[in-house]
GROMACS .gro file of C-alpha atoms in nm:
model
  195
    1UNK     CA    1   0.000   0.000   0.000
    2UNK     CA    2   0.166   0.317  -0.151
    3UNK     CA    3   0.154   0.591   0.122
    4UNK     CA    4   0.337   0.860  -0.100
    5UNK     CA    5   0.161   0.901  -0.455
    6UNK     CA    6   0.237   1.143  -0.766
    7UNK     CA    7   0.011   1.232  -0.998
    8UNK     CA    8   0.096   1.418  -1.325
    9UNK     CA    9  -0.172   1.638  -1.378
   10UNK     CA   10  -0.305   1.688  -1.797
   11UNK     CA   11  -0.376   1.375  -1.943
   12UNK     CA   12  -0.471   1.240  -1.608
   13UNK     CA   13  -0.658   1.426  -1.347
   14UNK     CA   14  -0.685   1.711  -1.611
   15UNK     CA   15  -0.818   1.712  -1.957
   16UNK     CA   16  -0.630   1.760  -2.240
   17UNK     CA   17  -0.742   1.981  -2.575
   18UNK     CA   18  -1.103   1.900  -2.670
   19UNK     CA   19  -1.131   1.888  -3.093
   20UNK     CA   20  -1.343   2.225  -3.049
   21UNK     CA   21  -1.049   2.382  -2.882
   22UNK     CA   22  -0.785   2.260  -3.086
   23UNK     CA   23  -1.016   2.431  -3.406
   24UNK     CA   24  -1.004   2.805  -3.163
   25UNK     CA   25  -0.657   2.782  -3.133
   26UNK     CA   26  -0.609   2.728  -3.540
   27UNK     CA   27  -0.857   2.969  -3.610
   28UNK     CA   28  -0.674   3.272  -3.442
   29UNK     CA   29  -0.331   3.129  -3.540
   30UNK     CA   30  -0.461   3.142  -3.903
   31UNK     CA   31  -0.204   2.817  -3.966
   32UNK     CA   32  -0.478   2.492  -3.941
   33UNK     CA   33  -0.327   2.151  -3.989
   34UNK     CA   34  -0.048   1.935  -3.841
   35UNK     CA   35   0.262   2.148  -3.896
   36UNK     CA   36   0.102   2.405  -3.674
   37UNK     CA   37   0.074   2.166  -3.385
   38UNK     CA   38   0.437   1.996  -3.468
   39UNK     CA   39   0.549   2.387  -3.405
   40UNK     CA   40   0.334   2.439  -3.100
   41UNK     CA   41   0.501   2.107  -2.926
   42UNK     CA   42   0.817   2.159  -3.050
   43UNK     CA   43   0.862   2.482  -2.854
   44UNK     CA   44   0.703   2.388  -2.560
   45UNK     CA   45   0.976   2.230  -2.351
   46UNK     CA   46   1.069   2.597  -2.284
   47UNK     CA   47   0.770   2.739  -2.224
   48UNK     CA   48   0.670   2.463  -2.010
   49UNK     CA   49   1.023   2.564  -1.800
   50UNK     CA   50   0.894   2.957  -1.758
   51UNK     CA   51   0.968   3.094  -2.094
   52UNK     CA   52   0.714   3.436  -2.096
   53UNK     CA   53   0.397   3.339  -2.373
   54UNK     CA   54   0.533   3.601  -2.603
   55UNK     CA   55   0.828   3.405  -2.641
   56UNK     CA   56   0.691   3.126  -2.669
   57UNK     CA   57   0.440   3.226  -2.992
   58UNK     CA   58   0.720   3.374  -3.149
   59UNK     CA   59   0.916   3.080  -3.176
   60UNK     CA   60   0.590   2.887  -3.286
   61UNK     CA   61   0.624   3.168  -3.545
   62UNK     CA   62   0.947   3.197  -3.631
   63UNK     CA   63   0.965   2.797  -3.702
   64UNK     CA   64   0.644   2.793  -3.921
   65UNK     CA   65   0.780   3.111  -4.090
   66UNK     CA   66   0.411   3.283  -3.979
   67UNK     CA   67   0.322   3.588  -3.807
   68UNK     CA   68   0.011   3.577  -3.565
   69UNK     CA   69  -0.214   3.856  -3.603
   70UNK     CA   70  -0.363   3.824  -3.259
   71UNK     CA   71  -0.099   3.652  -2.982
   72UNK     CA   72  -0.278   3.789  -2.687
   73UNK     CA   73  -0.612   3.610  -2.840
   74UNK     CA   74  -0.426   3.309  -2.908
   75UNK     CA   75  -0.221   3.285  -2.577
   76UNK     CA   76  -0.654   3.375  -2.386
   77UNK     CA   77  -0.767   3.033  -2.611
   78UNK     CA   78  -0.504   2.831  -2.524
   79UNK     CA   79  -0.462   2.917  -2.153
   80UNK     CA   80  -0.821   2.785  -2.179
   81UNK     CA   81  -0.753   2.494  -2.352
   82UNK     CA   82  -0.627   2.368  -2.054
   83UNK     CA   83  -0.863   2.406  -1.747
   84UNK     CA   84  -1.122   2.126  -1.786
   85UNK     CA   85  -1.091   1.778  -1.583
   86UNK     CA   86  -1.222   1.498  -1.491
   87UNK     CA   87  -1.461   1.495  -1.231
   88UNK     CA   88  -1.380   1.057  -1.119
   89UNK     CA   89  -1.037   1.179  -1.092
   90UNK     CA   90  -1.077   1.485  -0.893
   91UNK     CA   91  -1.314   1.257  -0.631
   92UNK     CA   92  -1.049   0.980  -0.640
   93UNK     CA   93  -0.769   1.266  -0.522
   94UNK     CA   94  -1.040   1.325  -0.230
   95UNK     CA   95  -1.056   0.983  -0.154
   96UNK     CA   96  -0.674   0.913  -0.101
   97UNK     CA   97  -0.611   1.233   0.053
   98UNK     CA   98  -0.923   1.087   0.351
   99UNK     CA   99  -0.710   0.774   0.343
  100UNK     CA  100  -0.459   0.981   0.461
  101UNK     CA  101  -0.187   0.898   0.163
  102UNK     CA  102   0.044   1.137   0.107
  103UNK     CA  103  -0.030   1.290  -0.260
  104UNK     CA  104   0.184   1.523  -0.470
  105UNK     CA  105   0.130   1.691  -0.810
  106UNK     CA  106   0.413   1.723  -1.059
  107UNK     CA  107   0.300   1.871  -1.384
  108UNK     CA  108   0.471   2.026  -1.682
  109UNK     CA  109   0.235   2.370  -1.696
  110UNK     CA  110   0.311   2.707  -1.806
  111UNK     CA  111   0.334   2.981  -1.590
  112UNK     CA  112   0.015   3.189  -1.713
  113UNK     CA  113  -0.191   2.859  -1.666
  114UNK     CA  114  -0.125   2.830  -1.275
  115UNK     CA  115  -0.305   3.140  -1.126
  116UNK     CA  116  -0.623   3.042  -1.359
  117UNK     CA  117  -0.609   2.655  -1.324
  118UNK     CA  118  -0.549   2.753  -0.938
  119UNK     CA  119  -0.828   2.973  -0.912
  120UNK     CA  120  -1.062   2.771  -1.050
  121UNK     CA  121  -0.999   2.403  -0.906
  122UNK     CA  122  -0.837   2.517  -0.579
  123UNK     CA  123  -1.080   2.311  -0.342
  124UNK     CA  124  -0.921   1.994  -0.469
  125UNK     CA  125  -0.581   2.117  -0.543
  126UNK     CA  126  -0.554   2.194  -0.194
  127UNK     CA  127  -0.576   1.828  -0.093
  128UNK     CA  128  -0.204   1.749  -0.251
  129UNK     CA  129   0.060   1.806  -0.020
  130UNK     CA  130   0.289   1.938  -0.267
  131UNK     CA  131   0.205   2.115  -0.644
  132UNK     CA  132   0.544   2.115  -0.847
  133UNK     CA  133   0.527   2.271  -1.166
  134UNK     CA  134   0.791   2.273  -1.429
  135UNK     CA  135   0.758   2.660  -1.491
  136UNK     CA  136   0.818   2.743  -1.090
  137UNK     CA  137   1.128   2.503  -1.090
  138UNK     CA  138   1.279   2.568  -1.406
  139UNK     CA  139   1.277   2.216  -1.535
  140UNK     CA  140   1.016   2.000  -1.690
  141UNK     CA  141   0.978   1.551  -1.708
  142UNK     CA  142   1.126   1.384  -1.826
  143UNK     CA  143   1.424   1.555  -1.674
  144UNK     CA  144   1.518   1.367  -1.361
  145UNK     CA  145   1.568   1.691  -1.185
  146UNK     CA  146   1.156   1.768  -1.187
  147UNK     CA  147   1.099   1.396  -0.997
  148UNK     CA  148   1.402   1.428  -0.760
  149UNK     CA  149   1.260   1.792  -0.682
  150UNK     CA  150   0.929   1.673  -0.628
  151UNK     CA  151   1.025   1.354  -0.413
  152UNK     CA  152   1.237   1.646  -0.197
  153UNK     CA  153   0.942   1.817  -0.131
  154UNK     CA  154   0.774   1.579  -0.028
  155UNK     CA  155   1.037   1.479   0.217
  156UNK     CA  156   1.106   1.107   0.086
  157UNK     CA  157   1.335   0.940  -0.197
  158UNK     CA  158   1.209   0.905  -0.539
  159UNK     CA  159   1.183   0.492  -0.435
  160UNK     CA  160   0.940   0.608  -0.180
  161UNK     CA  161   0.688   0.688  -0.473
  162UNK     CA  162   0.372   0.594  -0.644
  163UNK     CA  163   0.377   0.800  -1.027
  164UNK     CA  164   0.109   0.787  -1.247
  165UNK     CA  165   0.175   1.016  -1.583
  166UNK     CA  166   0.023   0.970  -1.922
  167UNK     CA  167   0.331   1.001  -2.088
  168UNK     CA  168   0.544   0.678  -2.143
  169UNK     CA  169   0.866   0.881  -2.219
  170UNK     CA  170   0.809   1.076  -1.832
  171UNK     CA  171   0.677   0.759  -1.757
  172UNK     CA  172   1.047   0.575  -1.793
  173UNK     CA  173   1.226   0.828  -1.695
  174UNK     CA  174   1.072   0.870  -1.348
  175UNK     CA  175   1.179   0.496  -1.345
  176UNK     CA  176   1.505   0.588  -1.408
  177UNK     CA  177   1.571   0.778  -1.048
  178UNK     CA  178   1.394   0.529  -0.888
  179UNK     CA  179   1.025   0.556  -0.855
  180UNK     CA  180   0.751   0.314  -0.879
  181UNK     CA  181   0.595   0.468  -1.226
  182UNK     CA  182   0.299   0.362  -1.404
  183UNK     CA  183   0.176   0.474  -1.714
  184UNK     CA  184  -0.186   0.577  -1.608
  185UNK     CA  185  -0.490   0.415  -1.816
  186UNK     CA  186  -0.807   0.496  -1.603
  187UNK     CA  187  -0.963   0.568  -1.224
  188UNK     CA  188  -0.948   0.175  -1.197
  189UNK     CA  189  -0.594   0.122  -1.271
  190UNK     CA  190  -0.528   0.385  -0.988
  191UNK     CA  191  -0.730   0.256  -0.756
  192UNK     CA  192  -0.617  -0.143  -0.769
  193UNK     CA  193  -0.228   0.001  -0.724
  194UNK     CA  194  -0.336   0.257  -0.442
  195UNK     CA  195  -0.576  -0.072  -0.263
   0.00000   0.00000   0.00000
């Protein structure tokens, strides 16, 4: 029975994009289609480690060869992007903070997201004993430096903890200092390894 357990956040207590989002975001970029989103990923190791969003567009820009007519538009639609989740999660976070399990958060977020994502699901975010986010620590998974951070603040080694992350690459390399990781499929999964 896992007492100290890590949860990345988008993909598995948050929602990712929704298809009607994904169409905002190419609609004010004015650049639909794959190589848009190949750009958008590509920079967003940095952005993801603090870079500022006007930055962060600009290299978008600068590797599509684009200009964005609107960036504070398109930086408002994708902040928003990002702030829906899923409701059996959230209770399941309730449930094994009663059990008295220690949980932490370690997410690779931006630094405009926080205050917003914050604001608006702070009632459950408050149940983790630790939030670390890439853009506060300068670092973002898979670089072992974001797990061994997070297992600091949390007081134990990185073999003291439970991961779940929807991302096999963070996935293996949260294995690789150590913790238990698993590469999270559903509420069920989570609760049979948290039993």
């Amino acid at each position: 029975m896992p007492d100290v357990i890590v949860f990345d956040l988008y993909g598995v207590i948050a929602r990712t994009q929704t298809p009607e989002a994904v169409k905002r975001i190419e609609e004010i970029a004015g650049t639909p289609g794959p190589a848009f989103w190949d750009a958008y990923w590509a920079c967003r190791p940095a952005y993801d480690a603090g870079q500022e969003s006007a930055s962060y567009w600009a290299d978008v820009a600068g590797l599509l060869g684009a200009t964005f007519p609107d960036v504070p538009a398109l930086t408002e639609a994708d902040l928003e992007s990002w702030t829906d989740v899923d409701e059996e999660m959230v209770a399941l976070v309730g449930e094994l903070a009663d059990r008295g399990r220690t949980l932490g958060l370690l997410s690779n977020i931006i630094g405009d997201l926080v205050p917003r994502f914050e604001a608006r699901h702070g009632a459950w975010l408050s149940r983790f004993d630790e939030r670390v986010y890439s853009c506060h620590i300068g670092v973002a998974k898979p670089d072992p430096r974001a797990y061994e951070i997070c297992a600091g603040r949390l007081g134990v080694k990185p073999a003291d903890v439970l991961f779940f992350d929807d991302n096999e690459h963070n996935v293996l390399a949260a294995r690789e200092t150590g913790m238990r990781a698993e590469l999270f499929t559903s509420p069920a999964q989570v609760r049979t390894l948290t039993a």
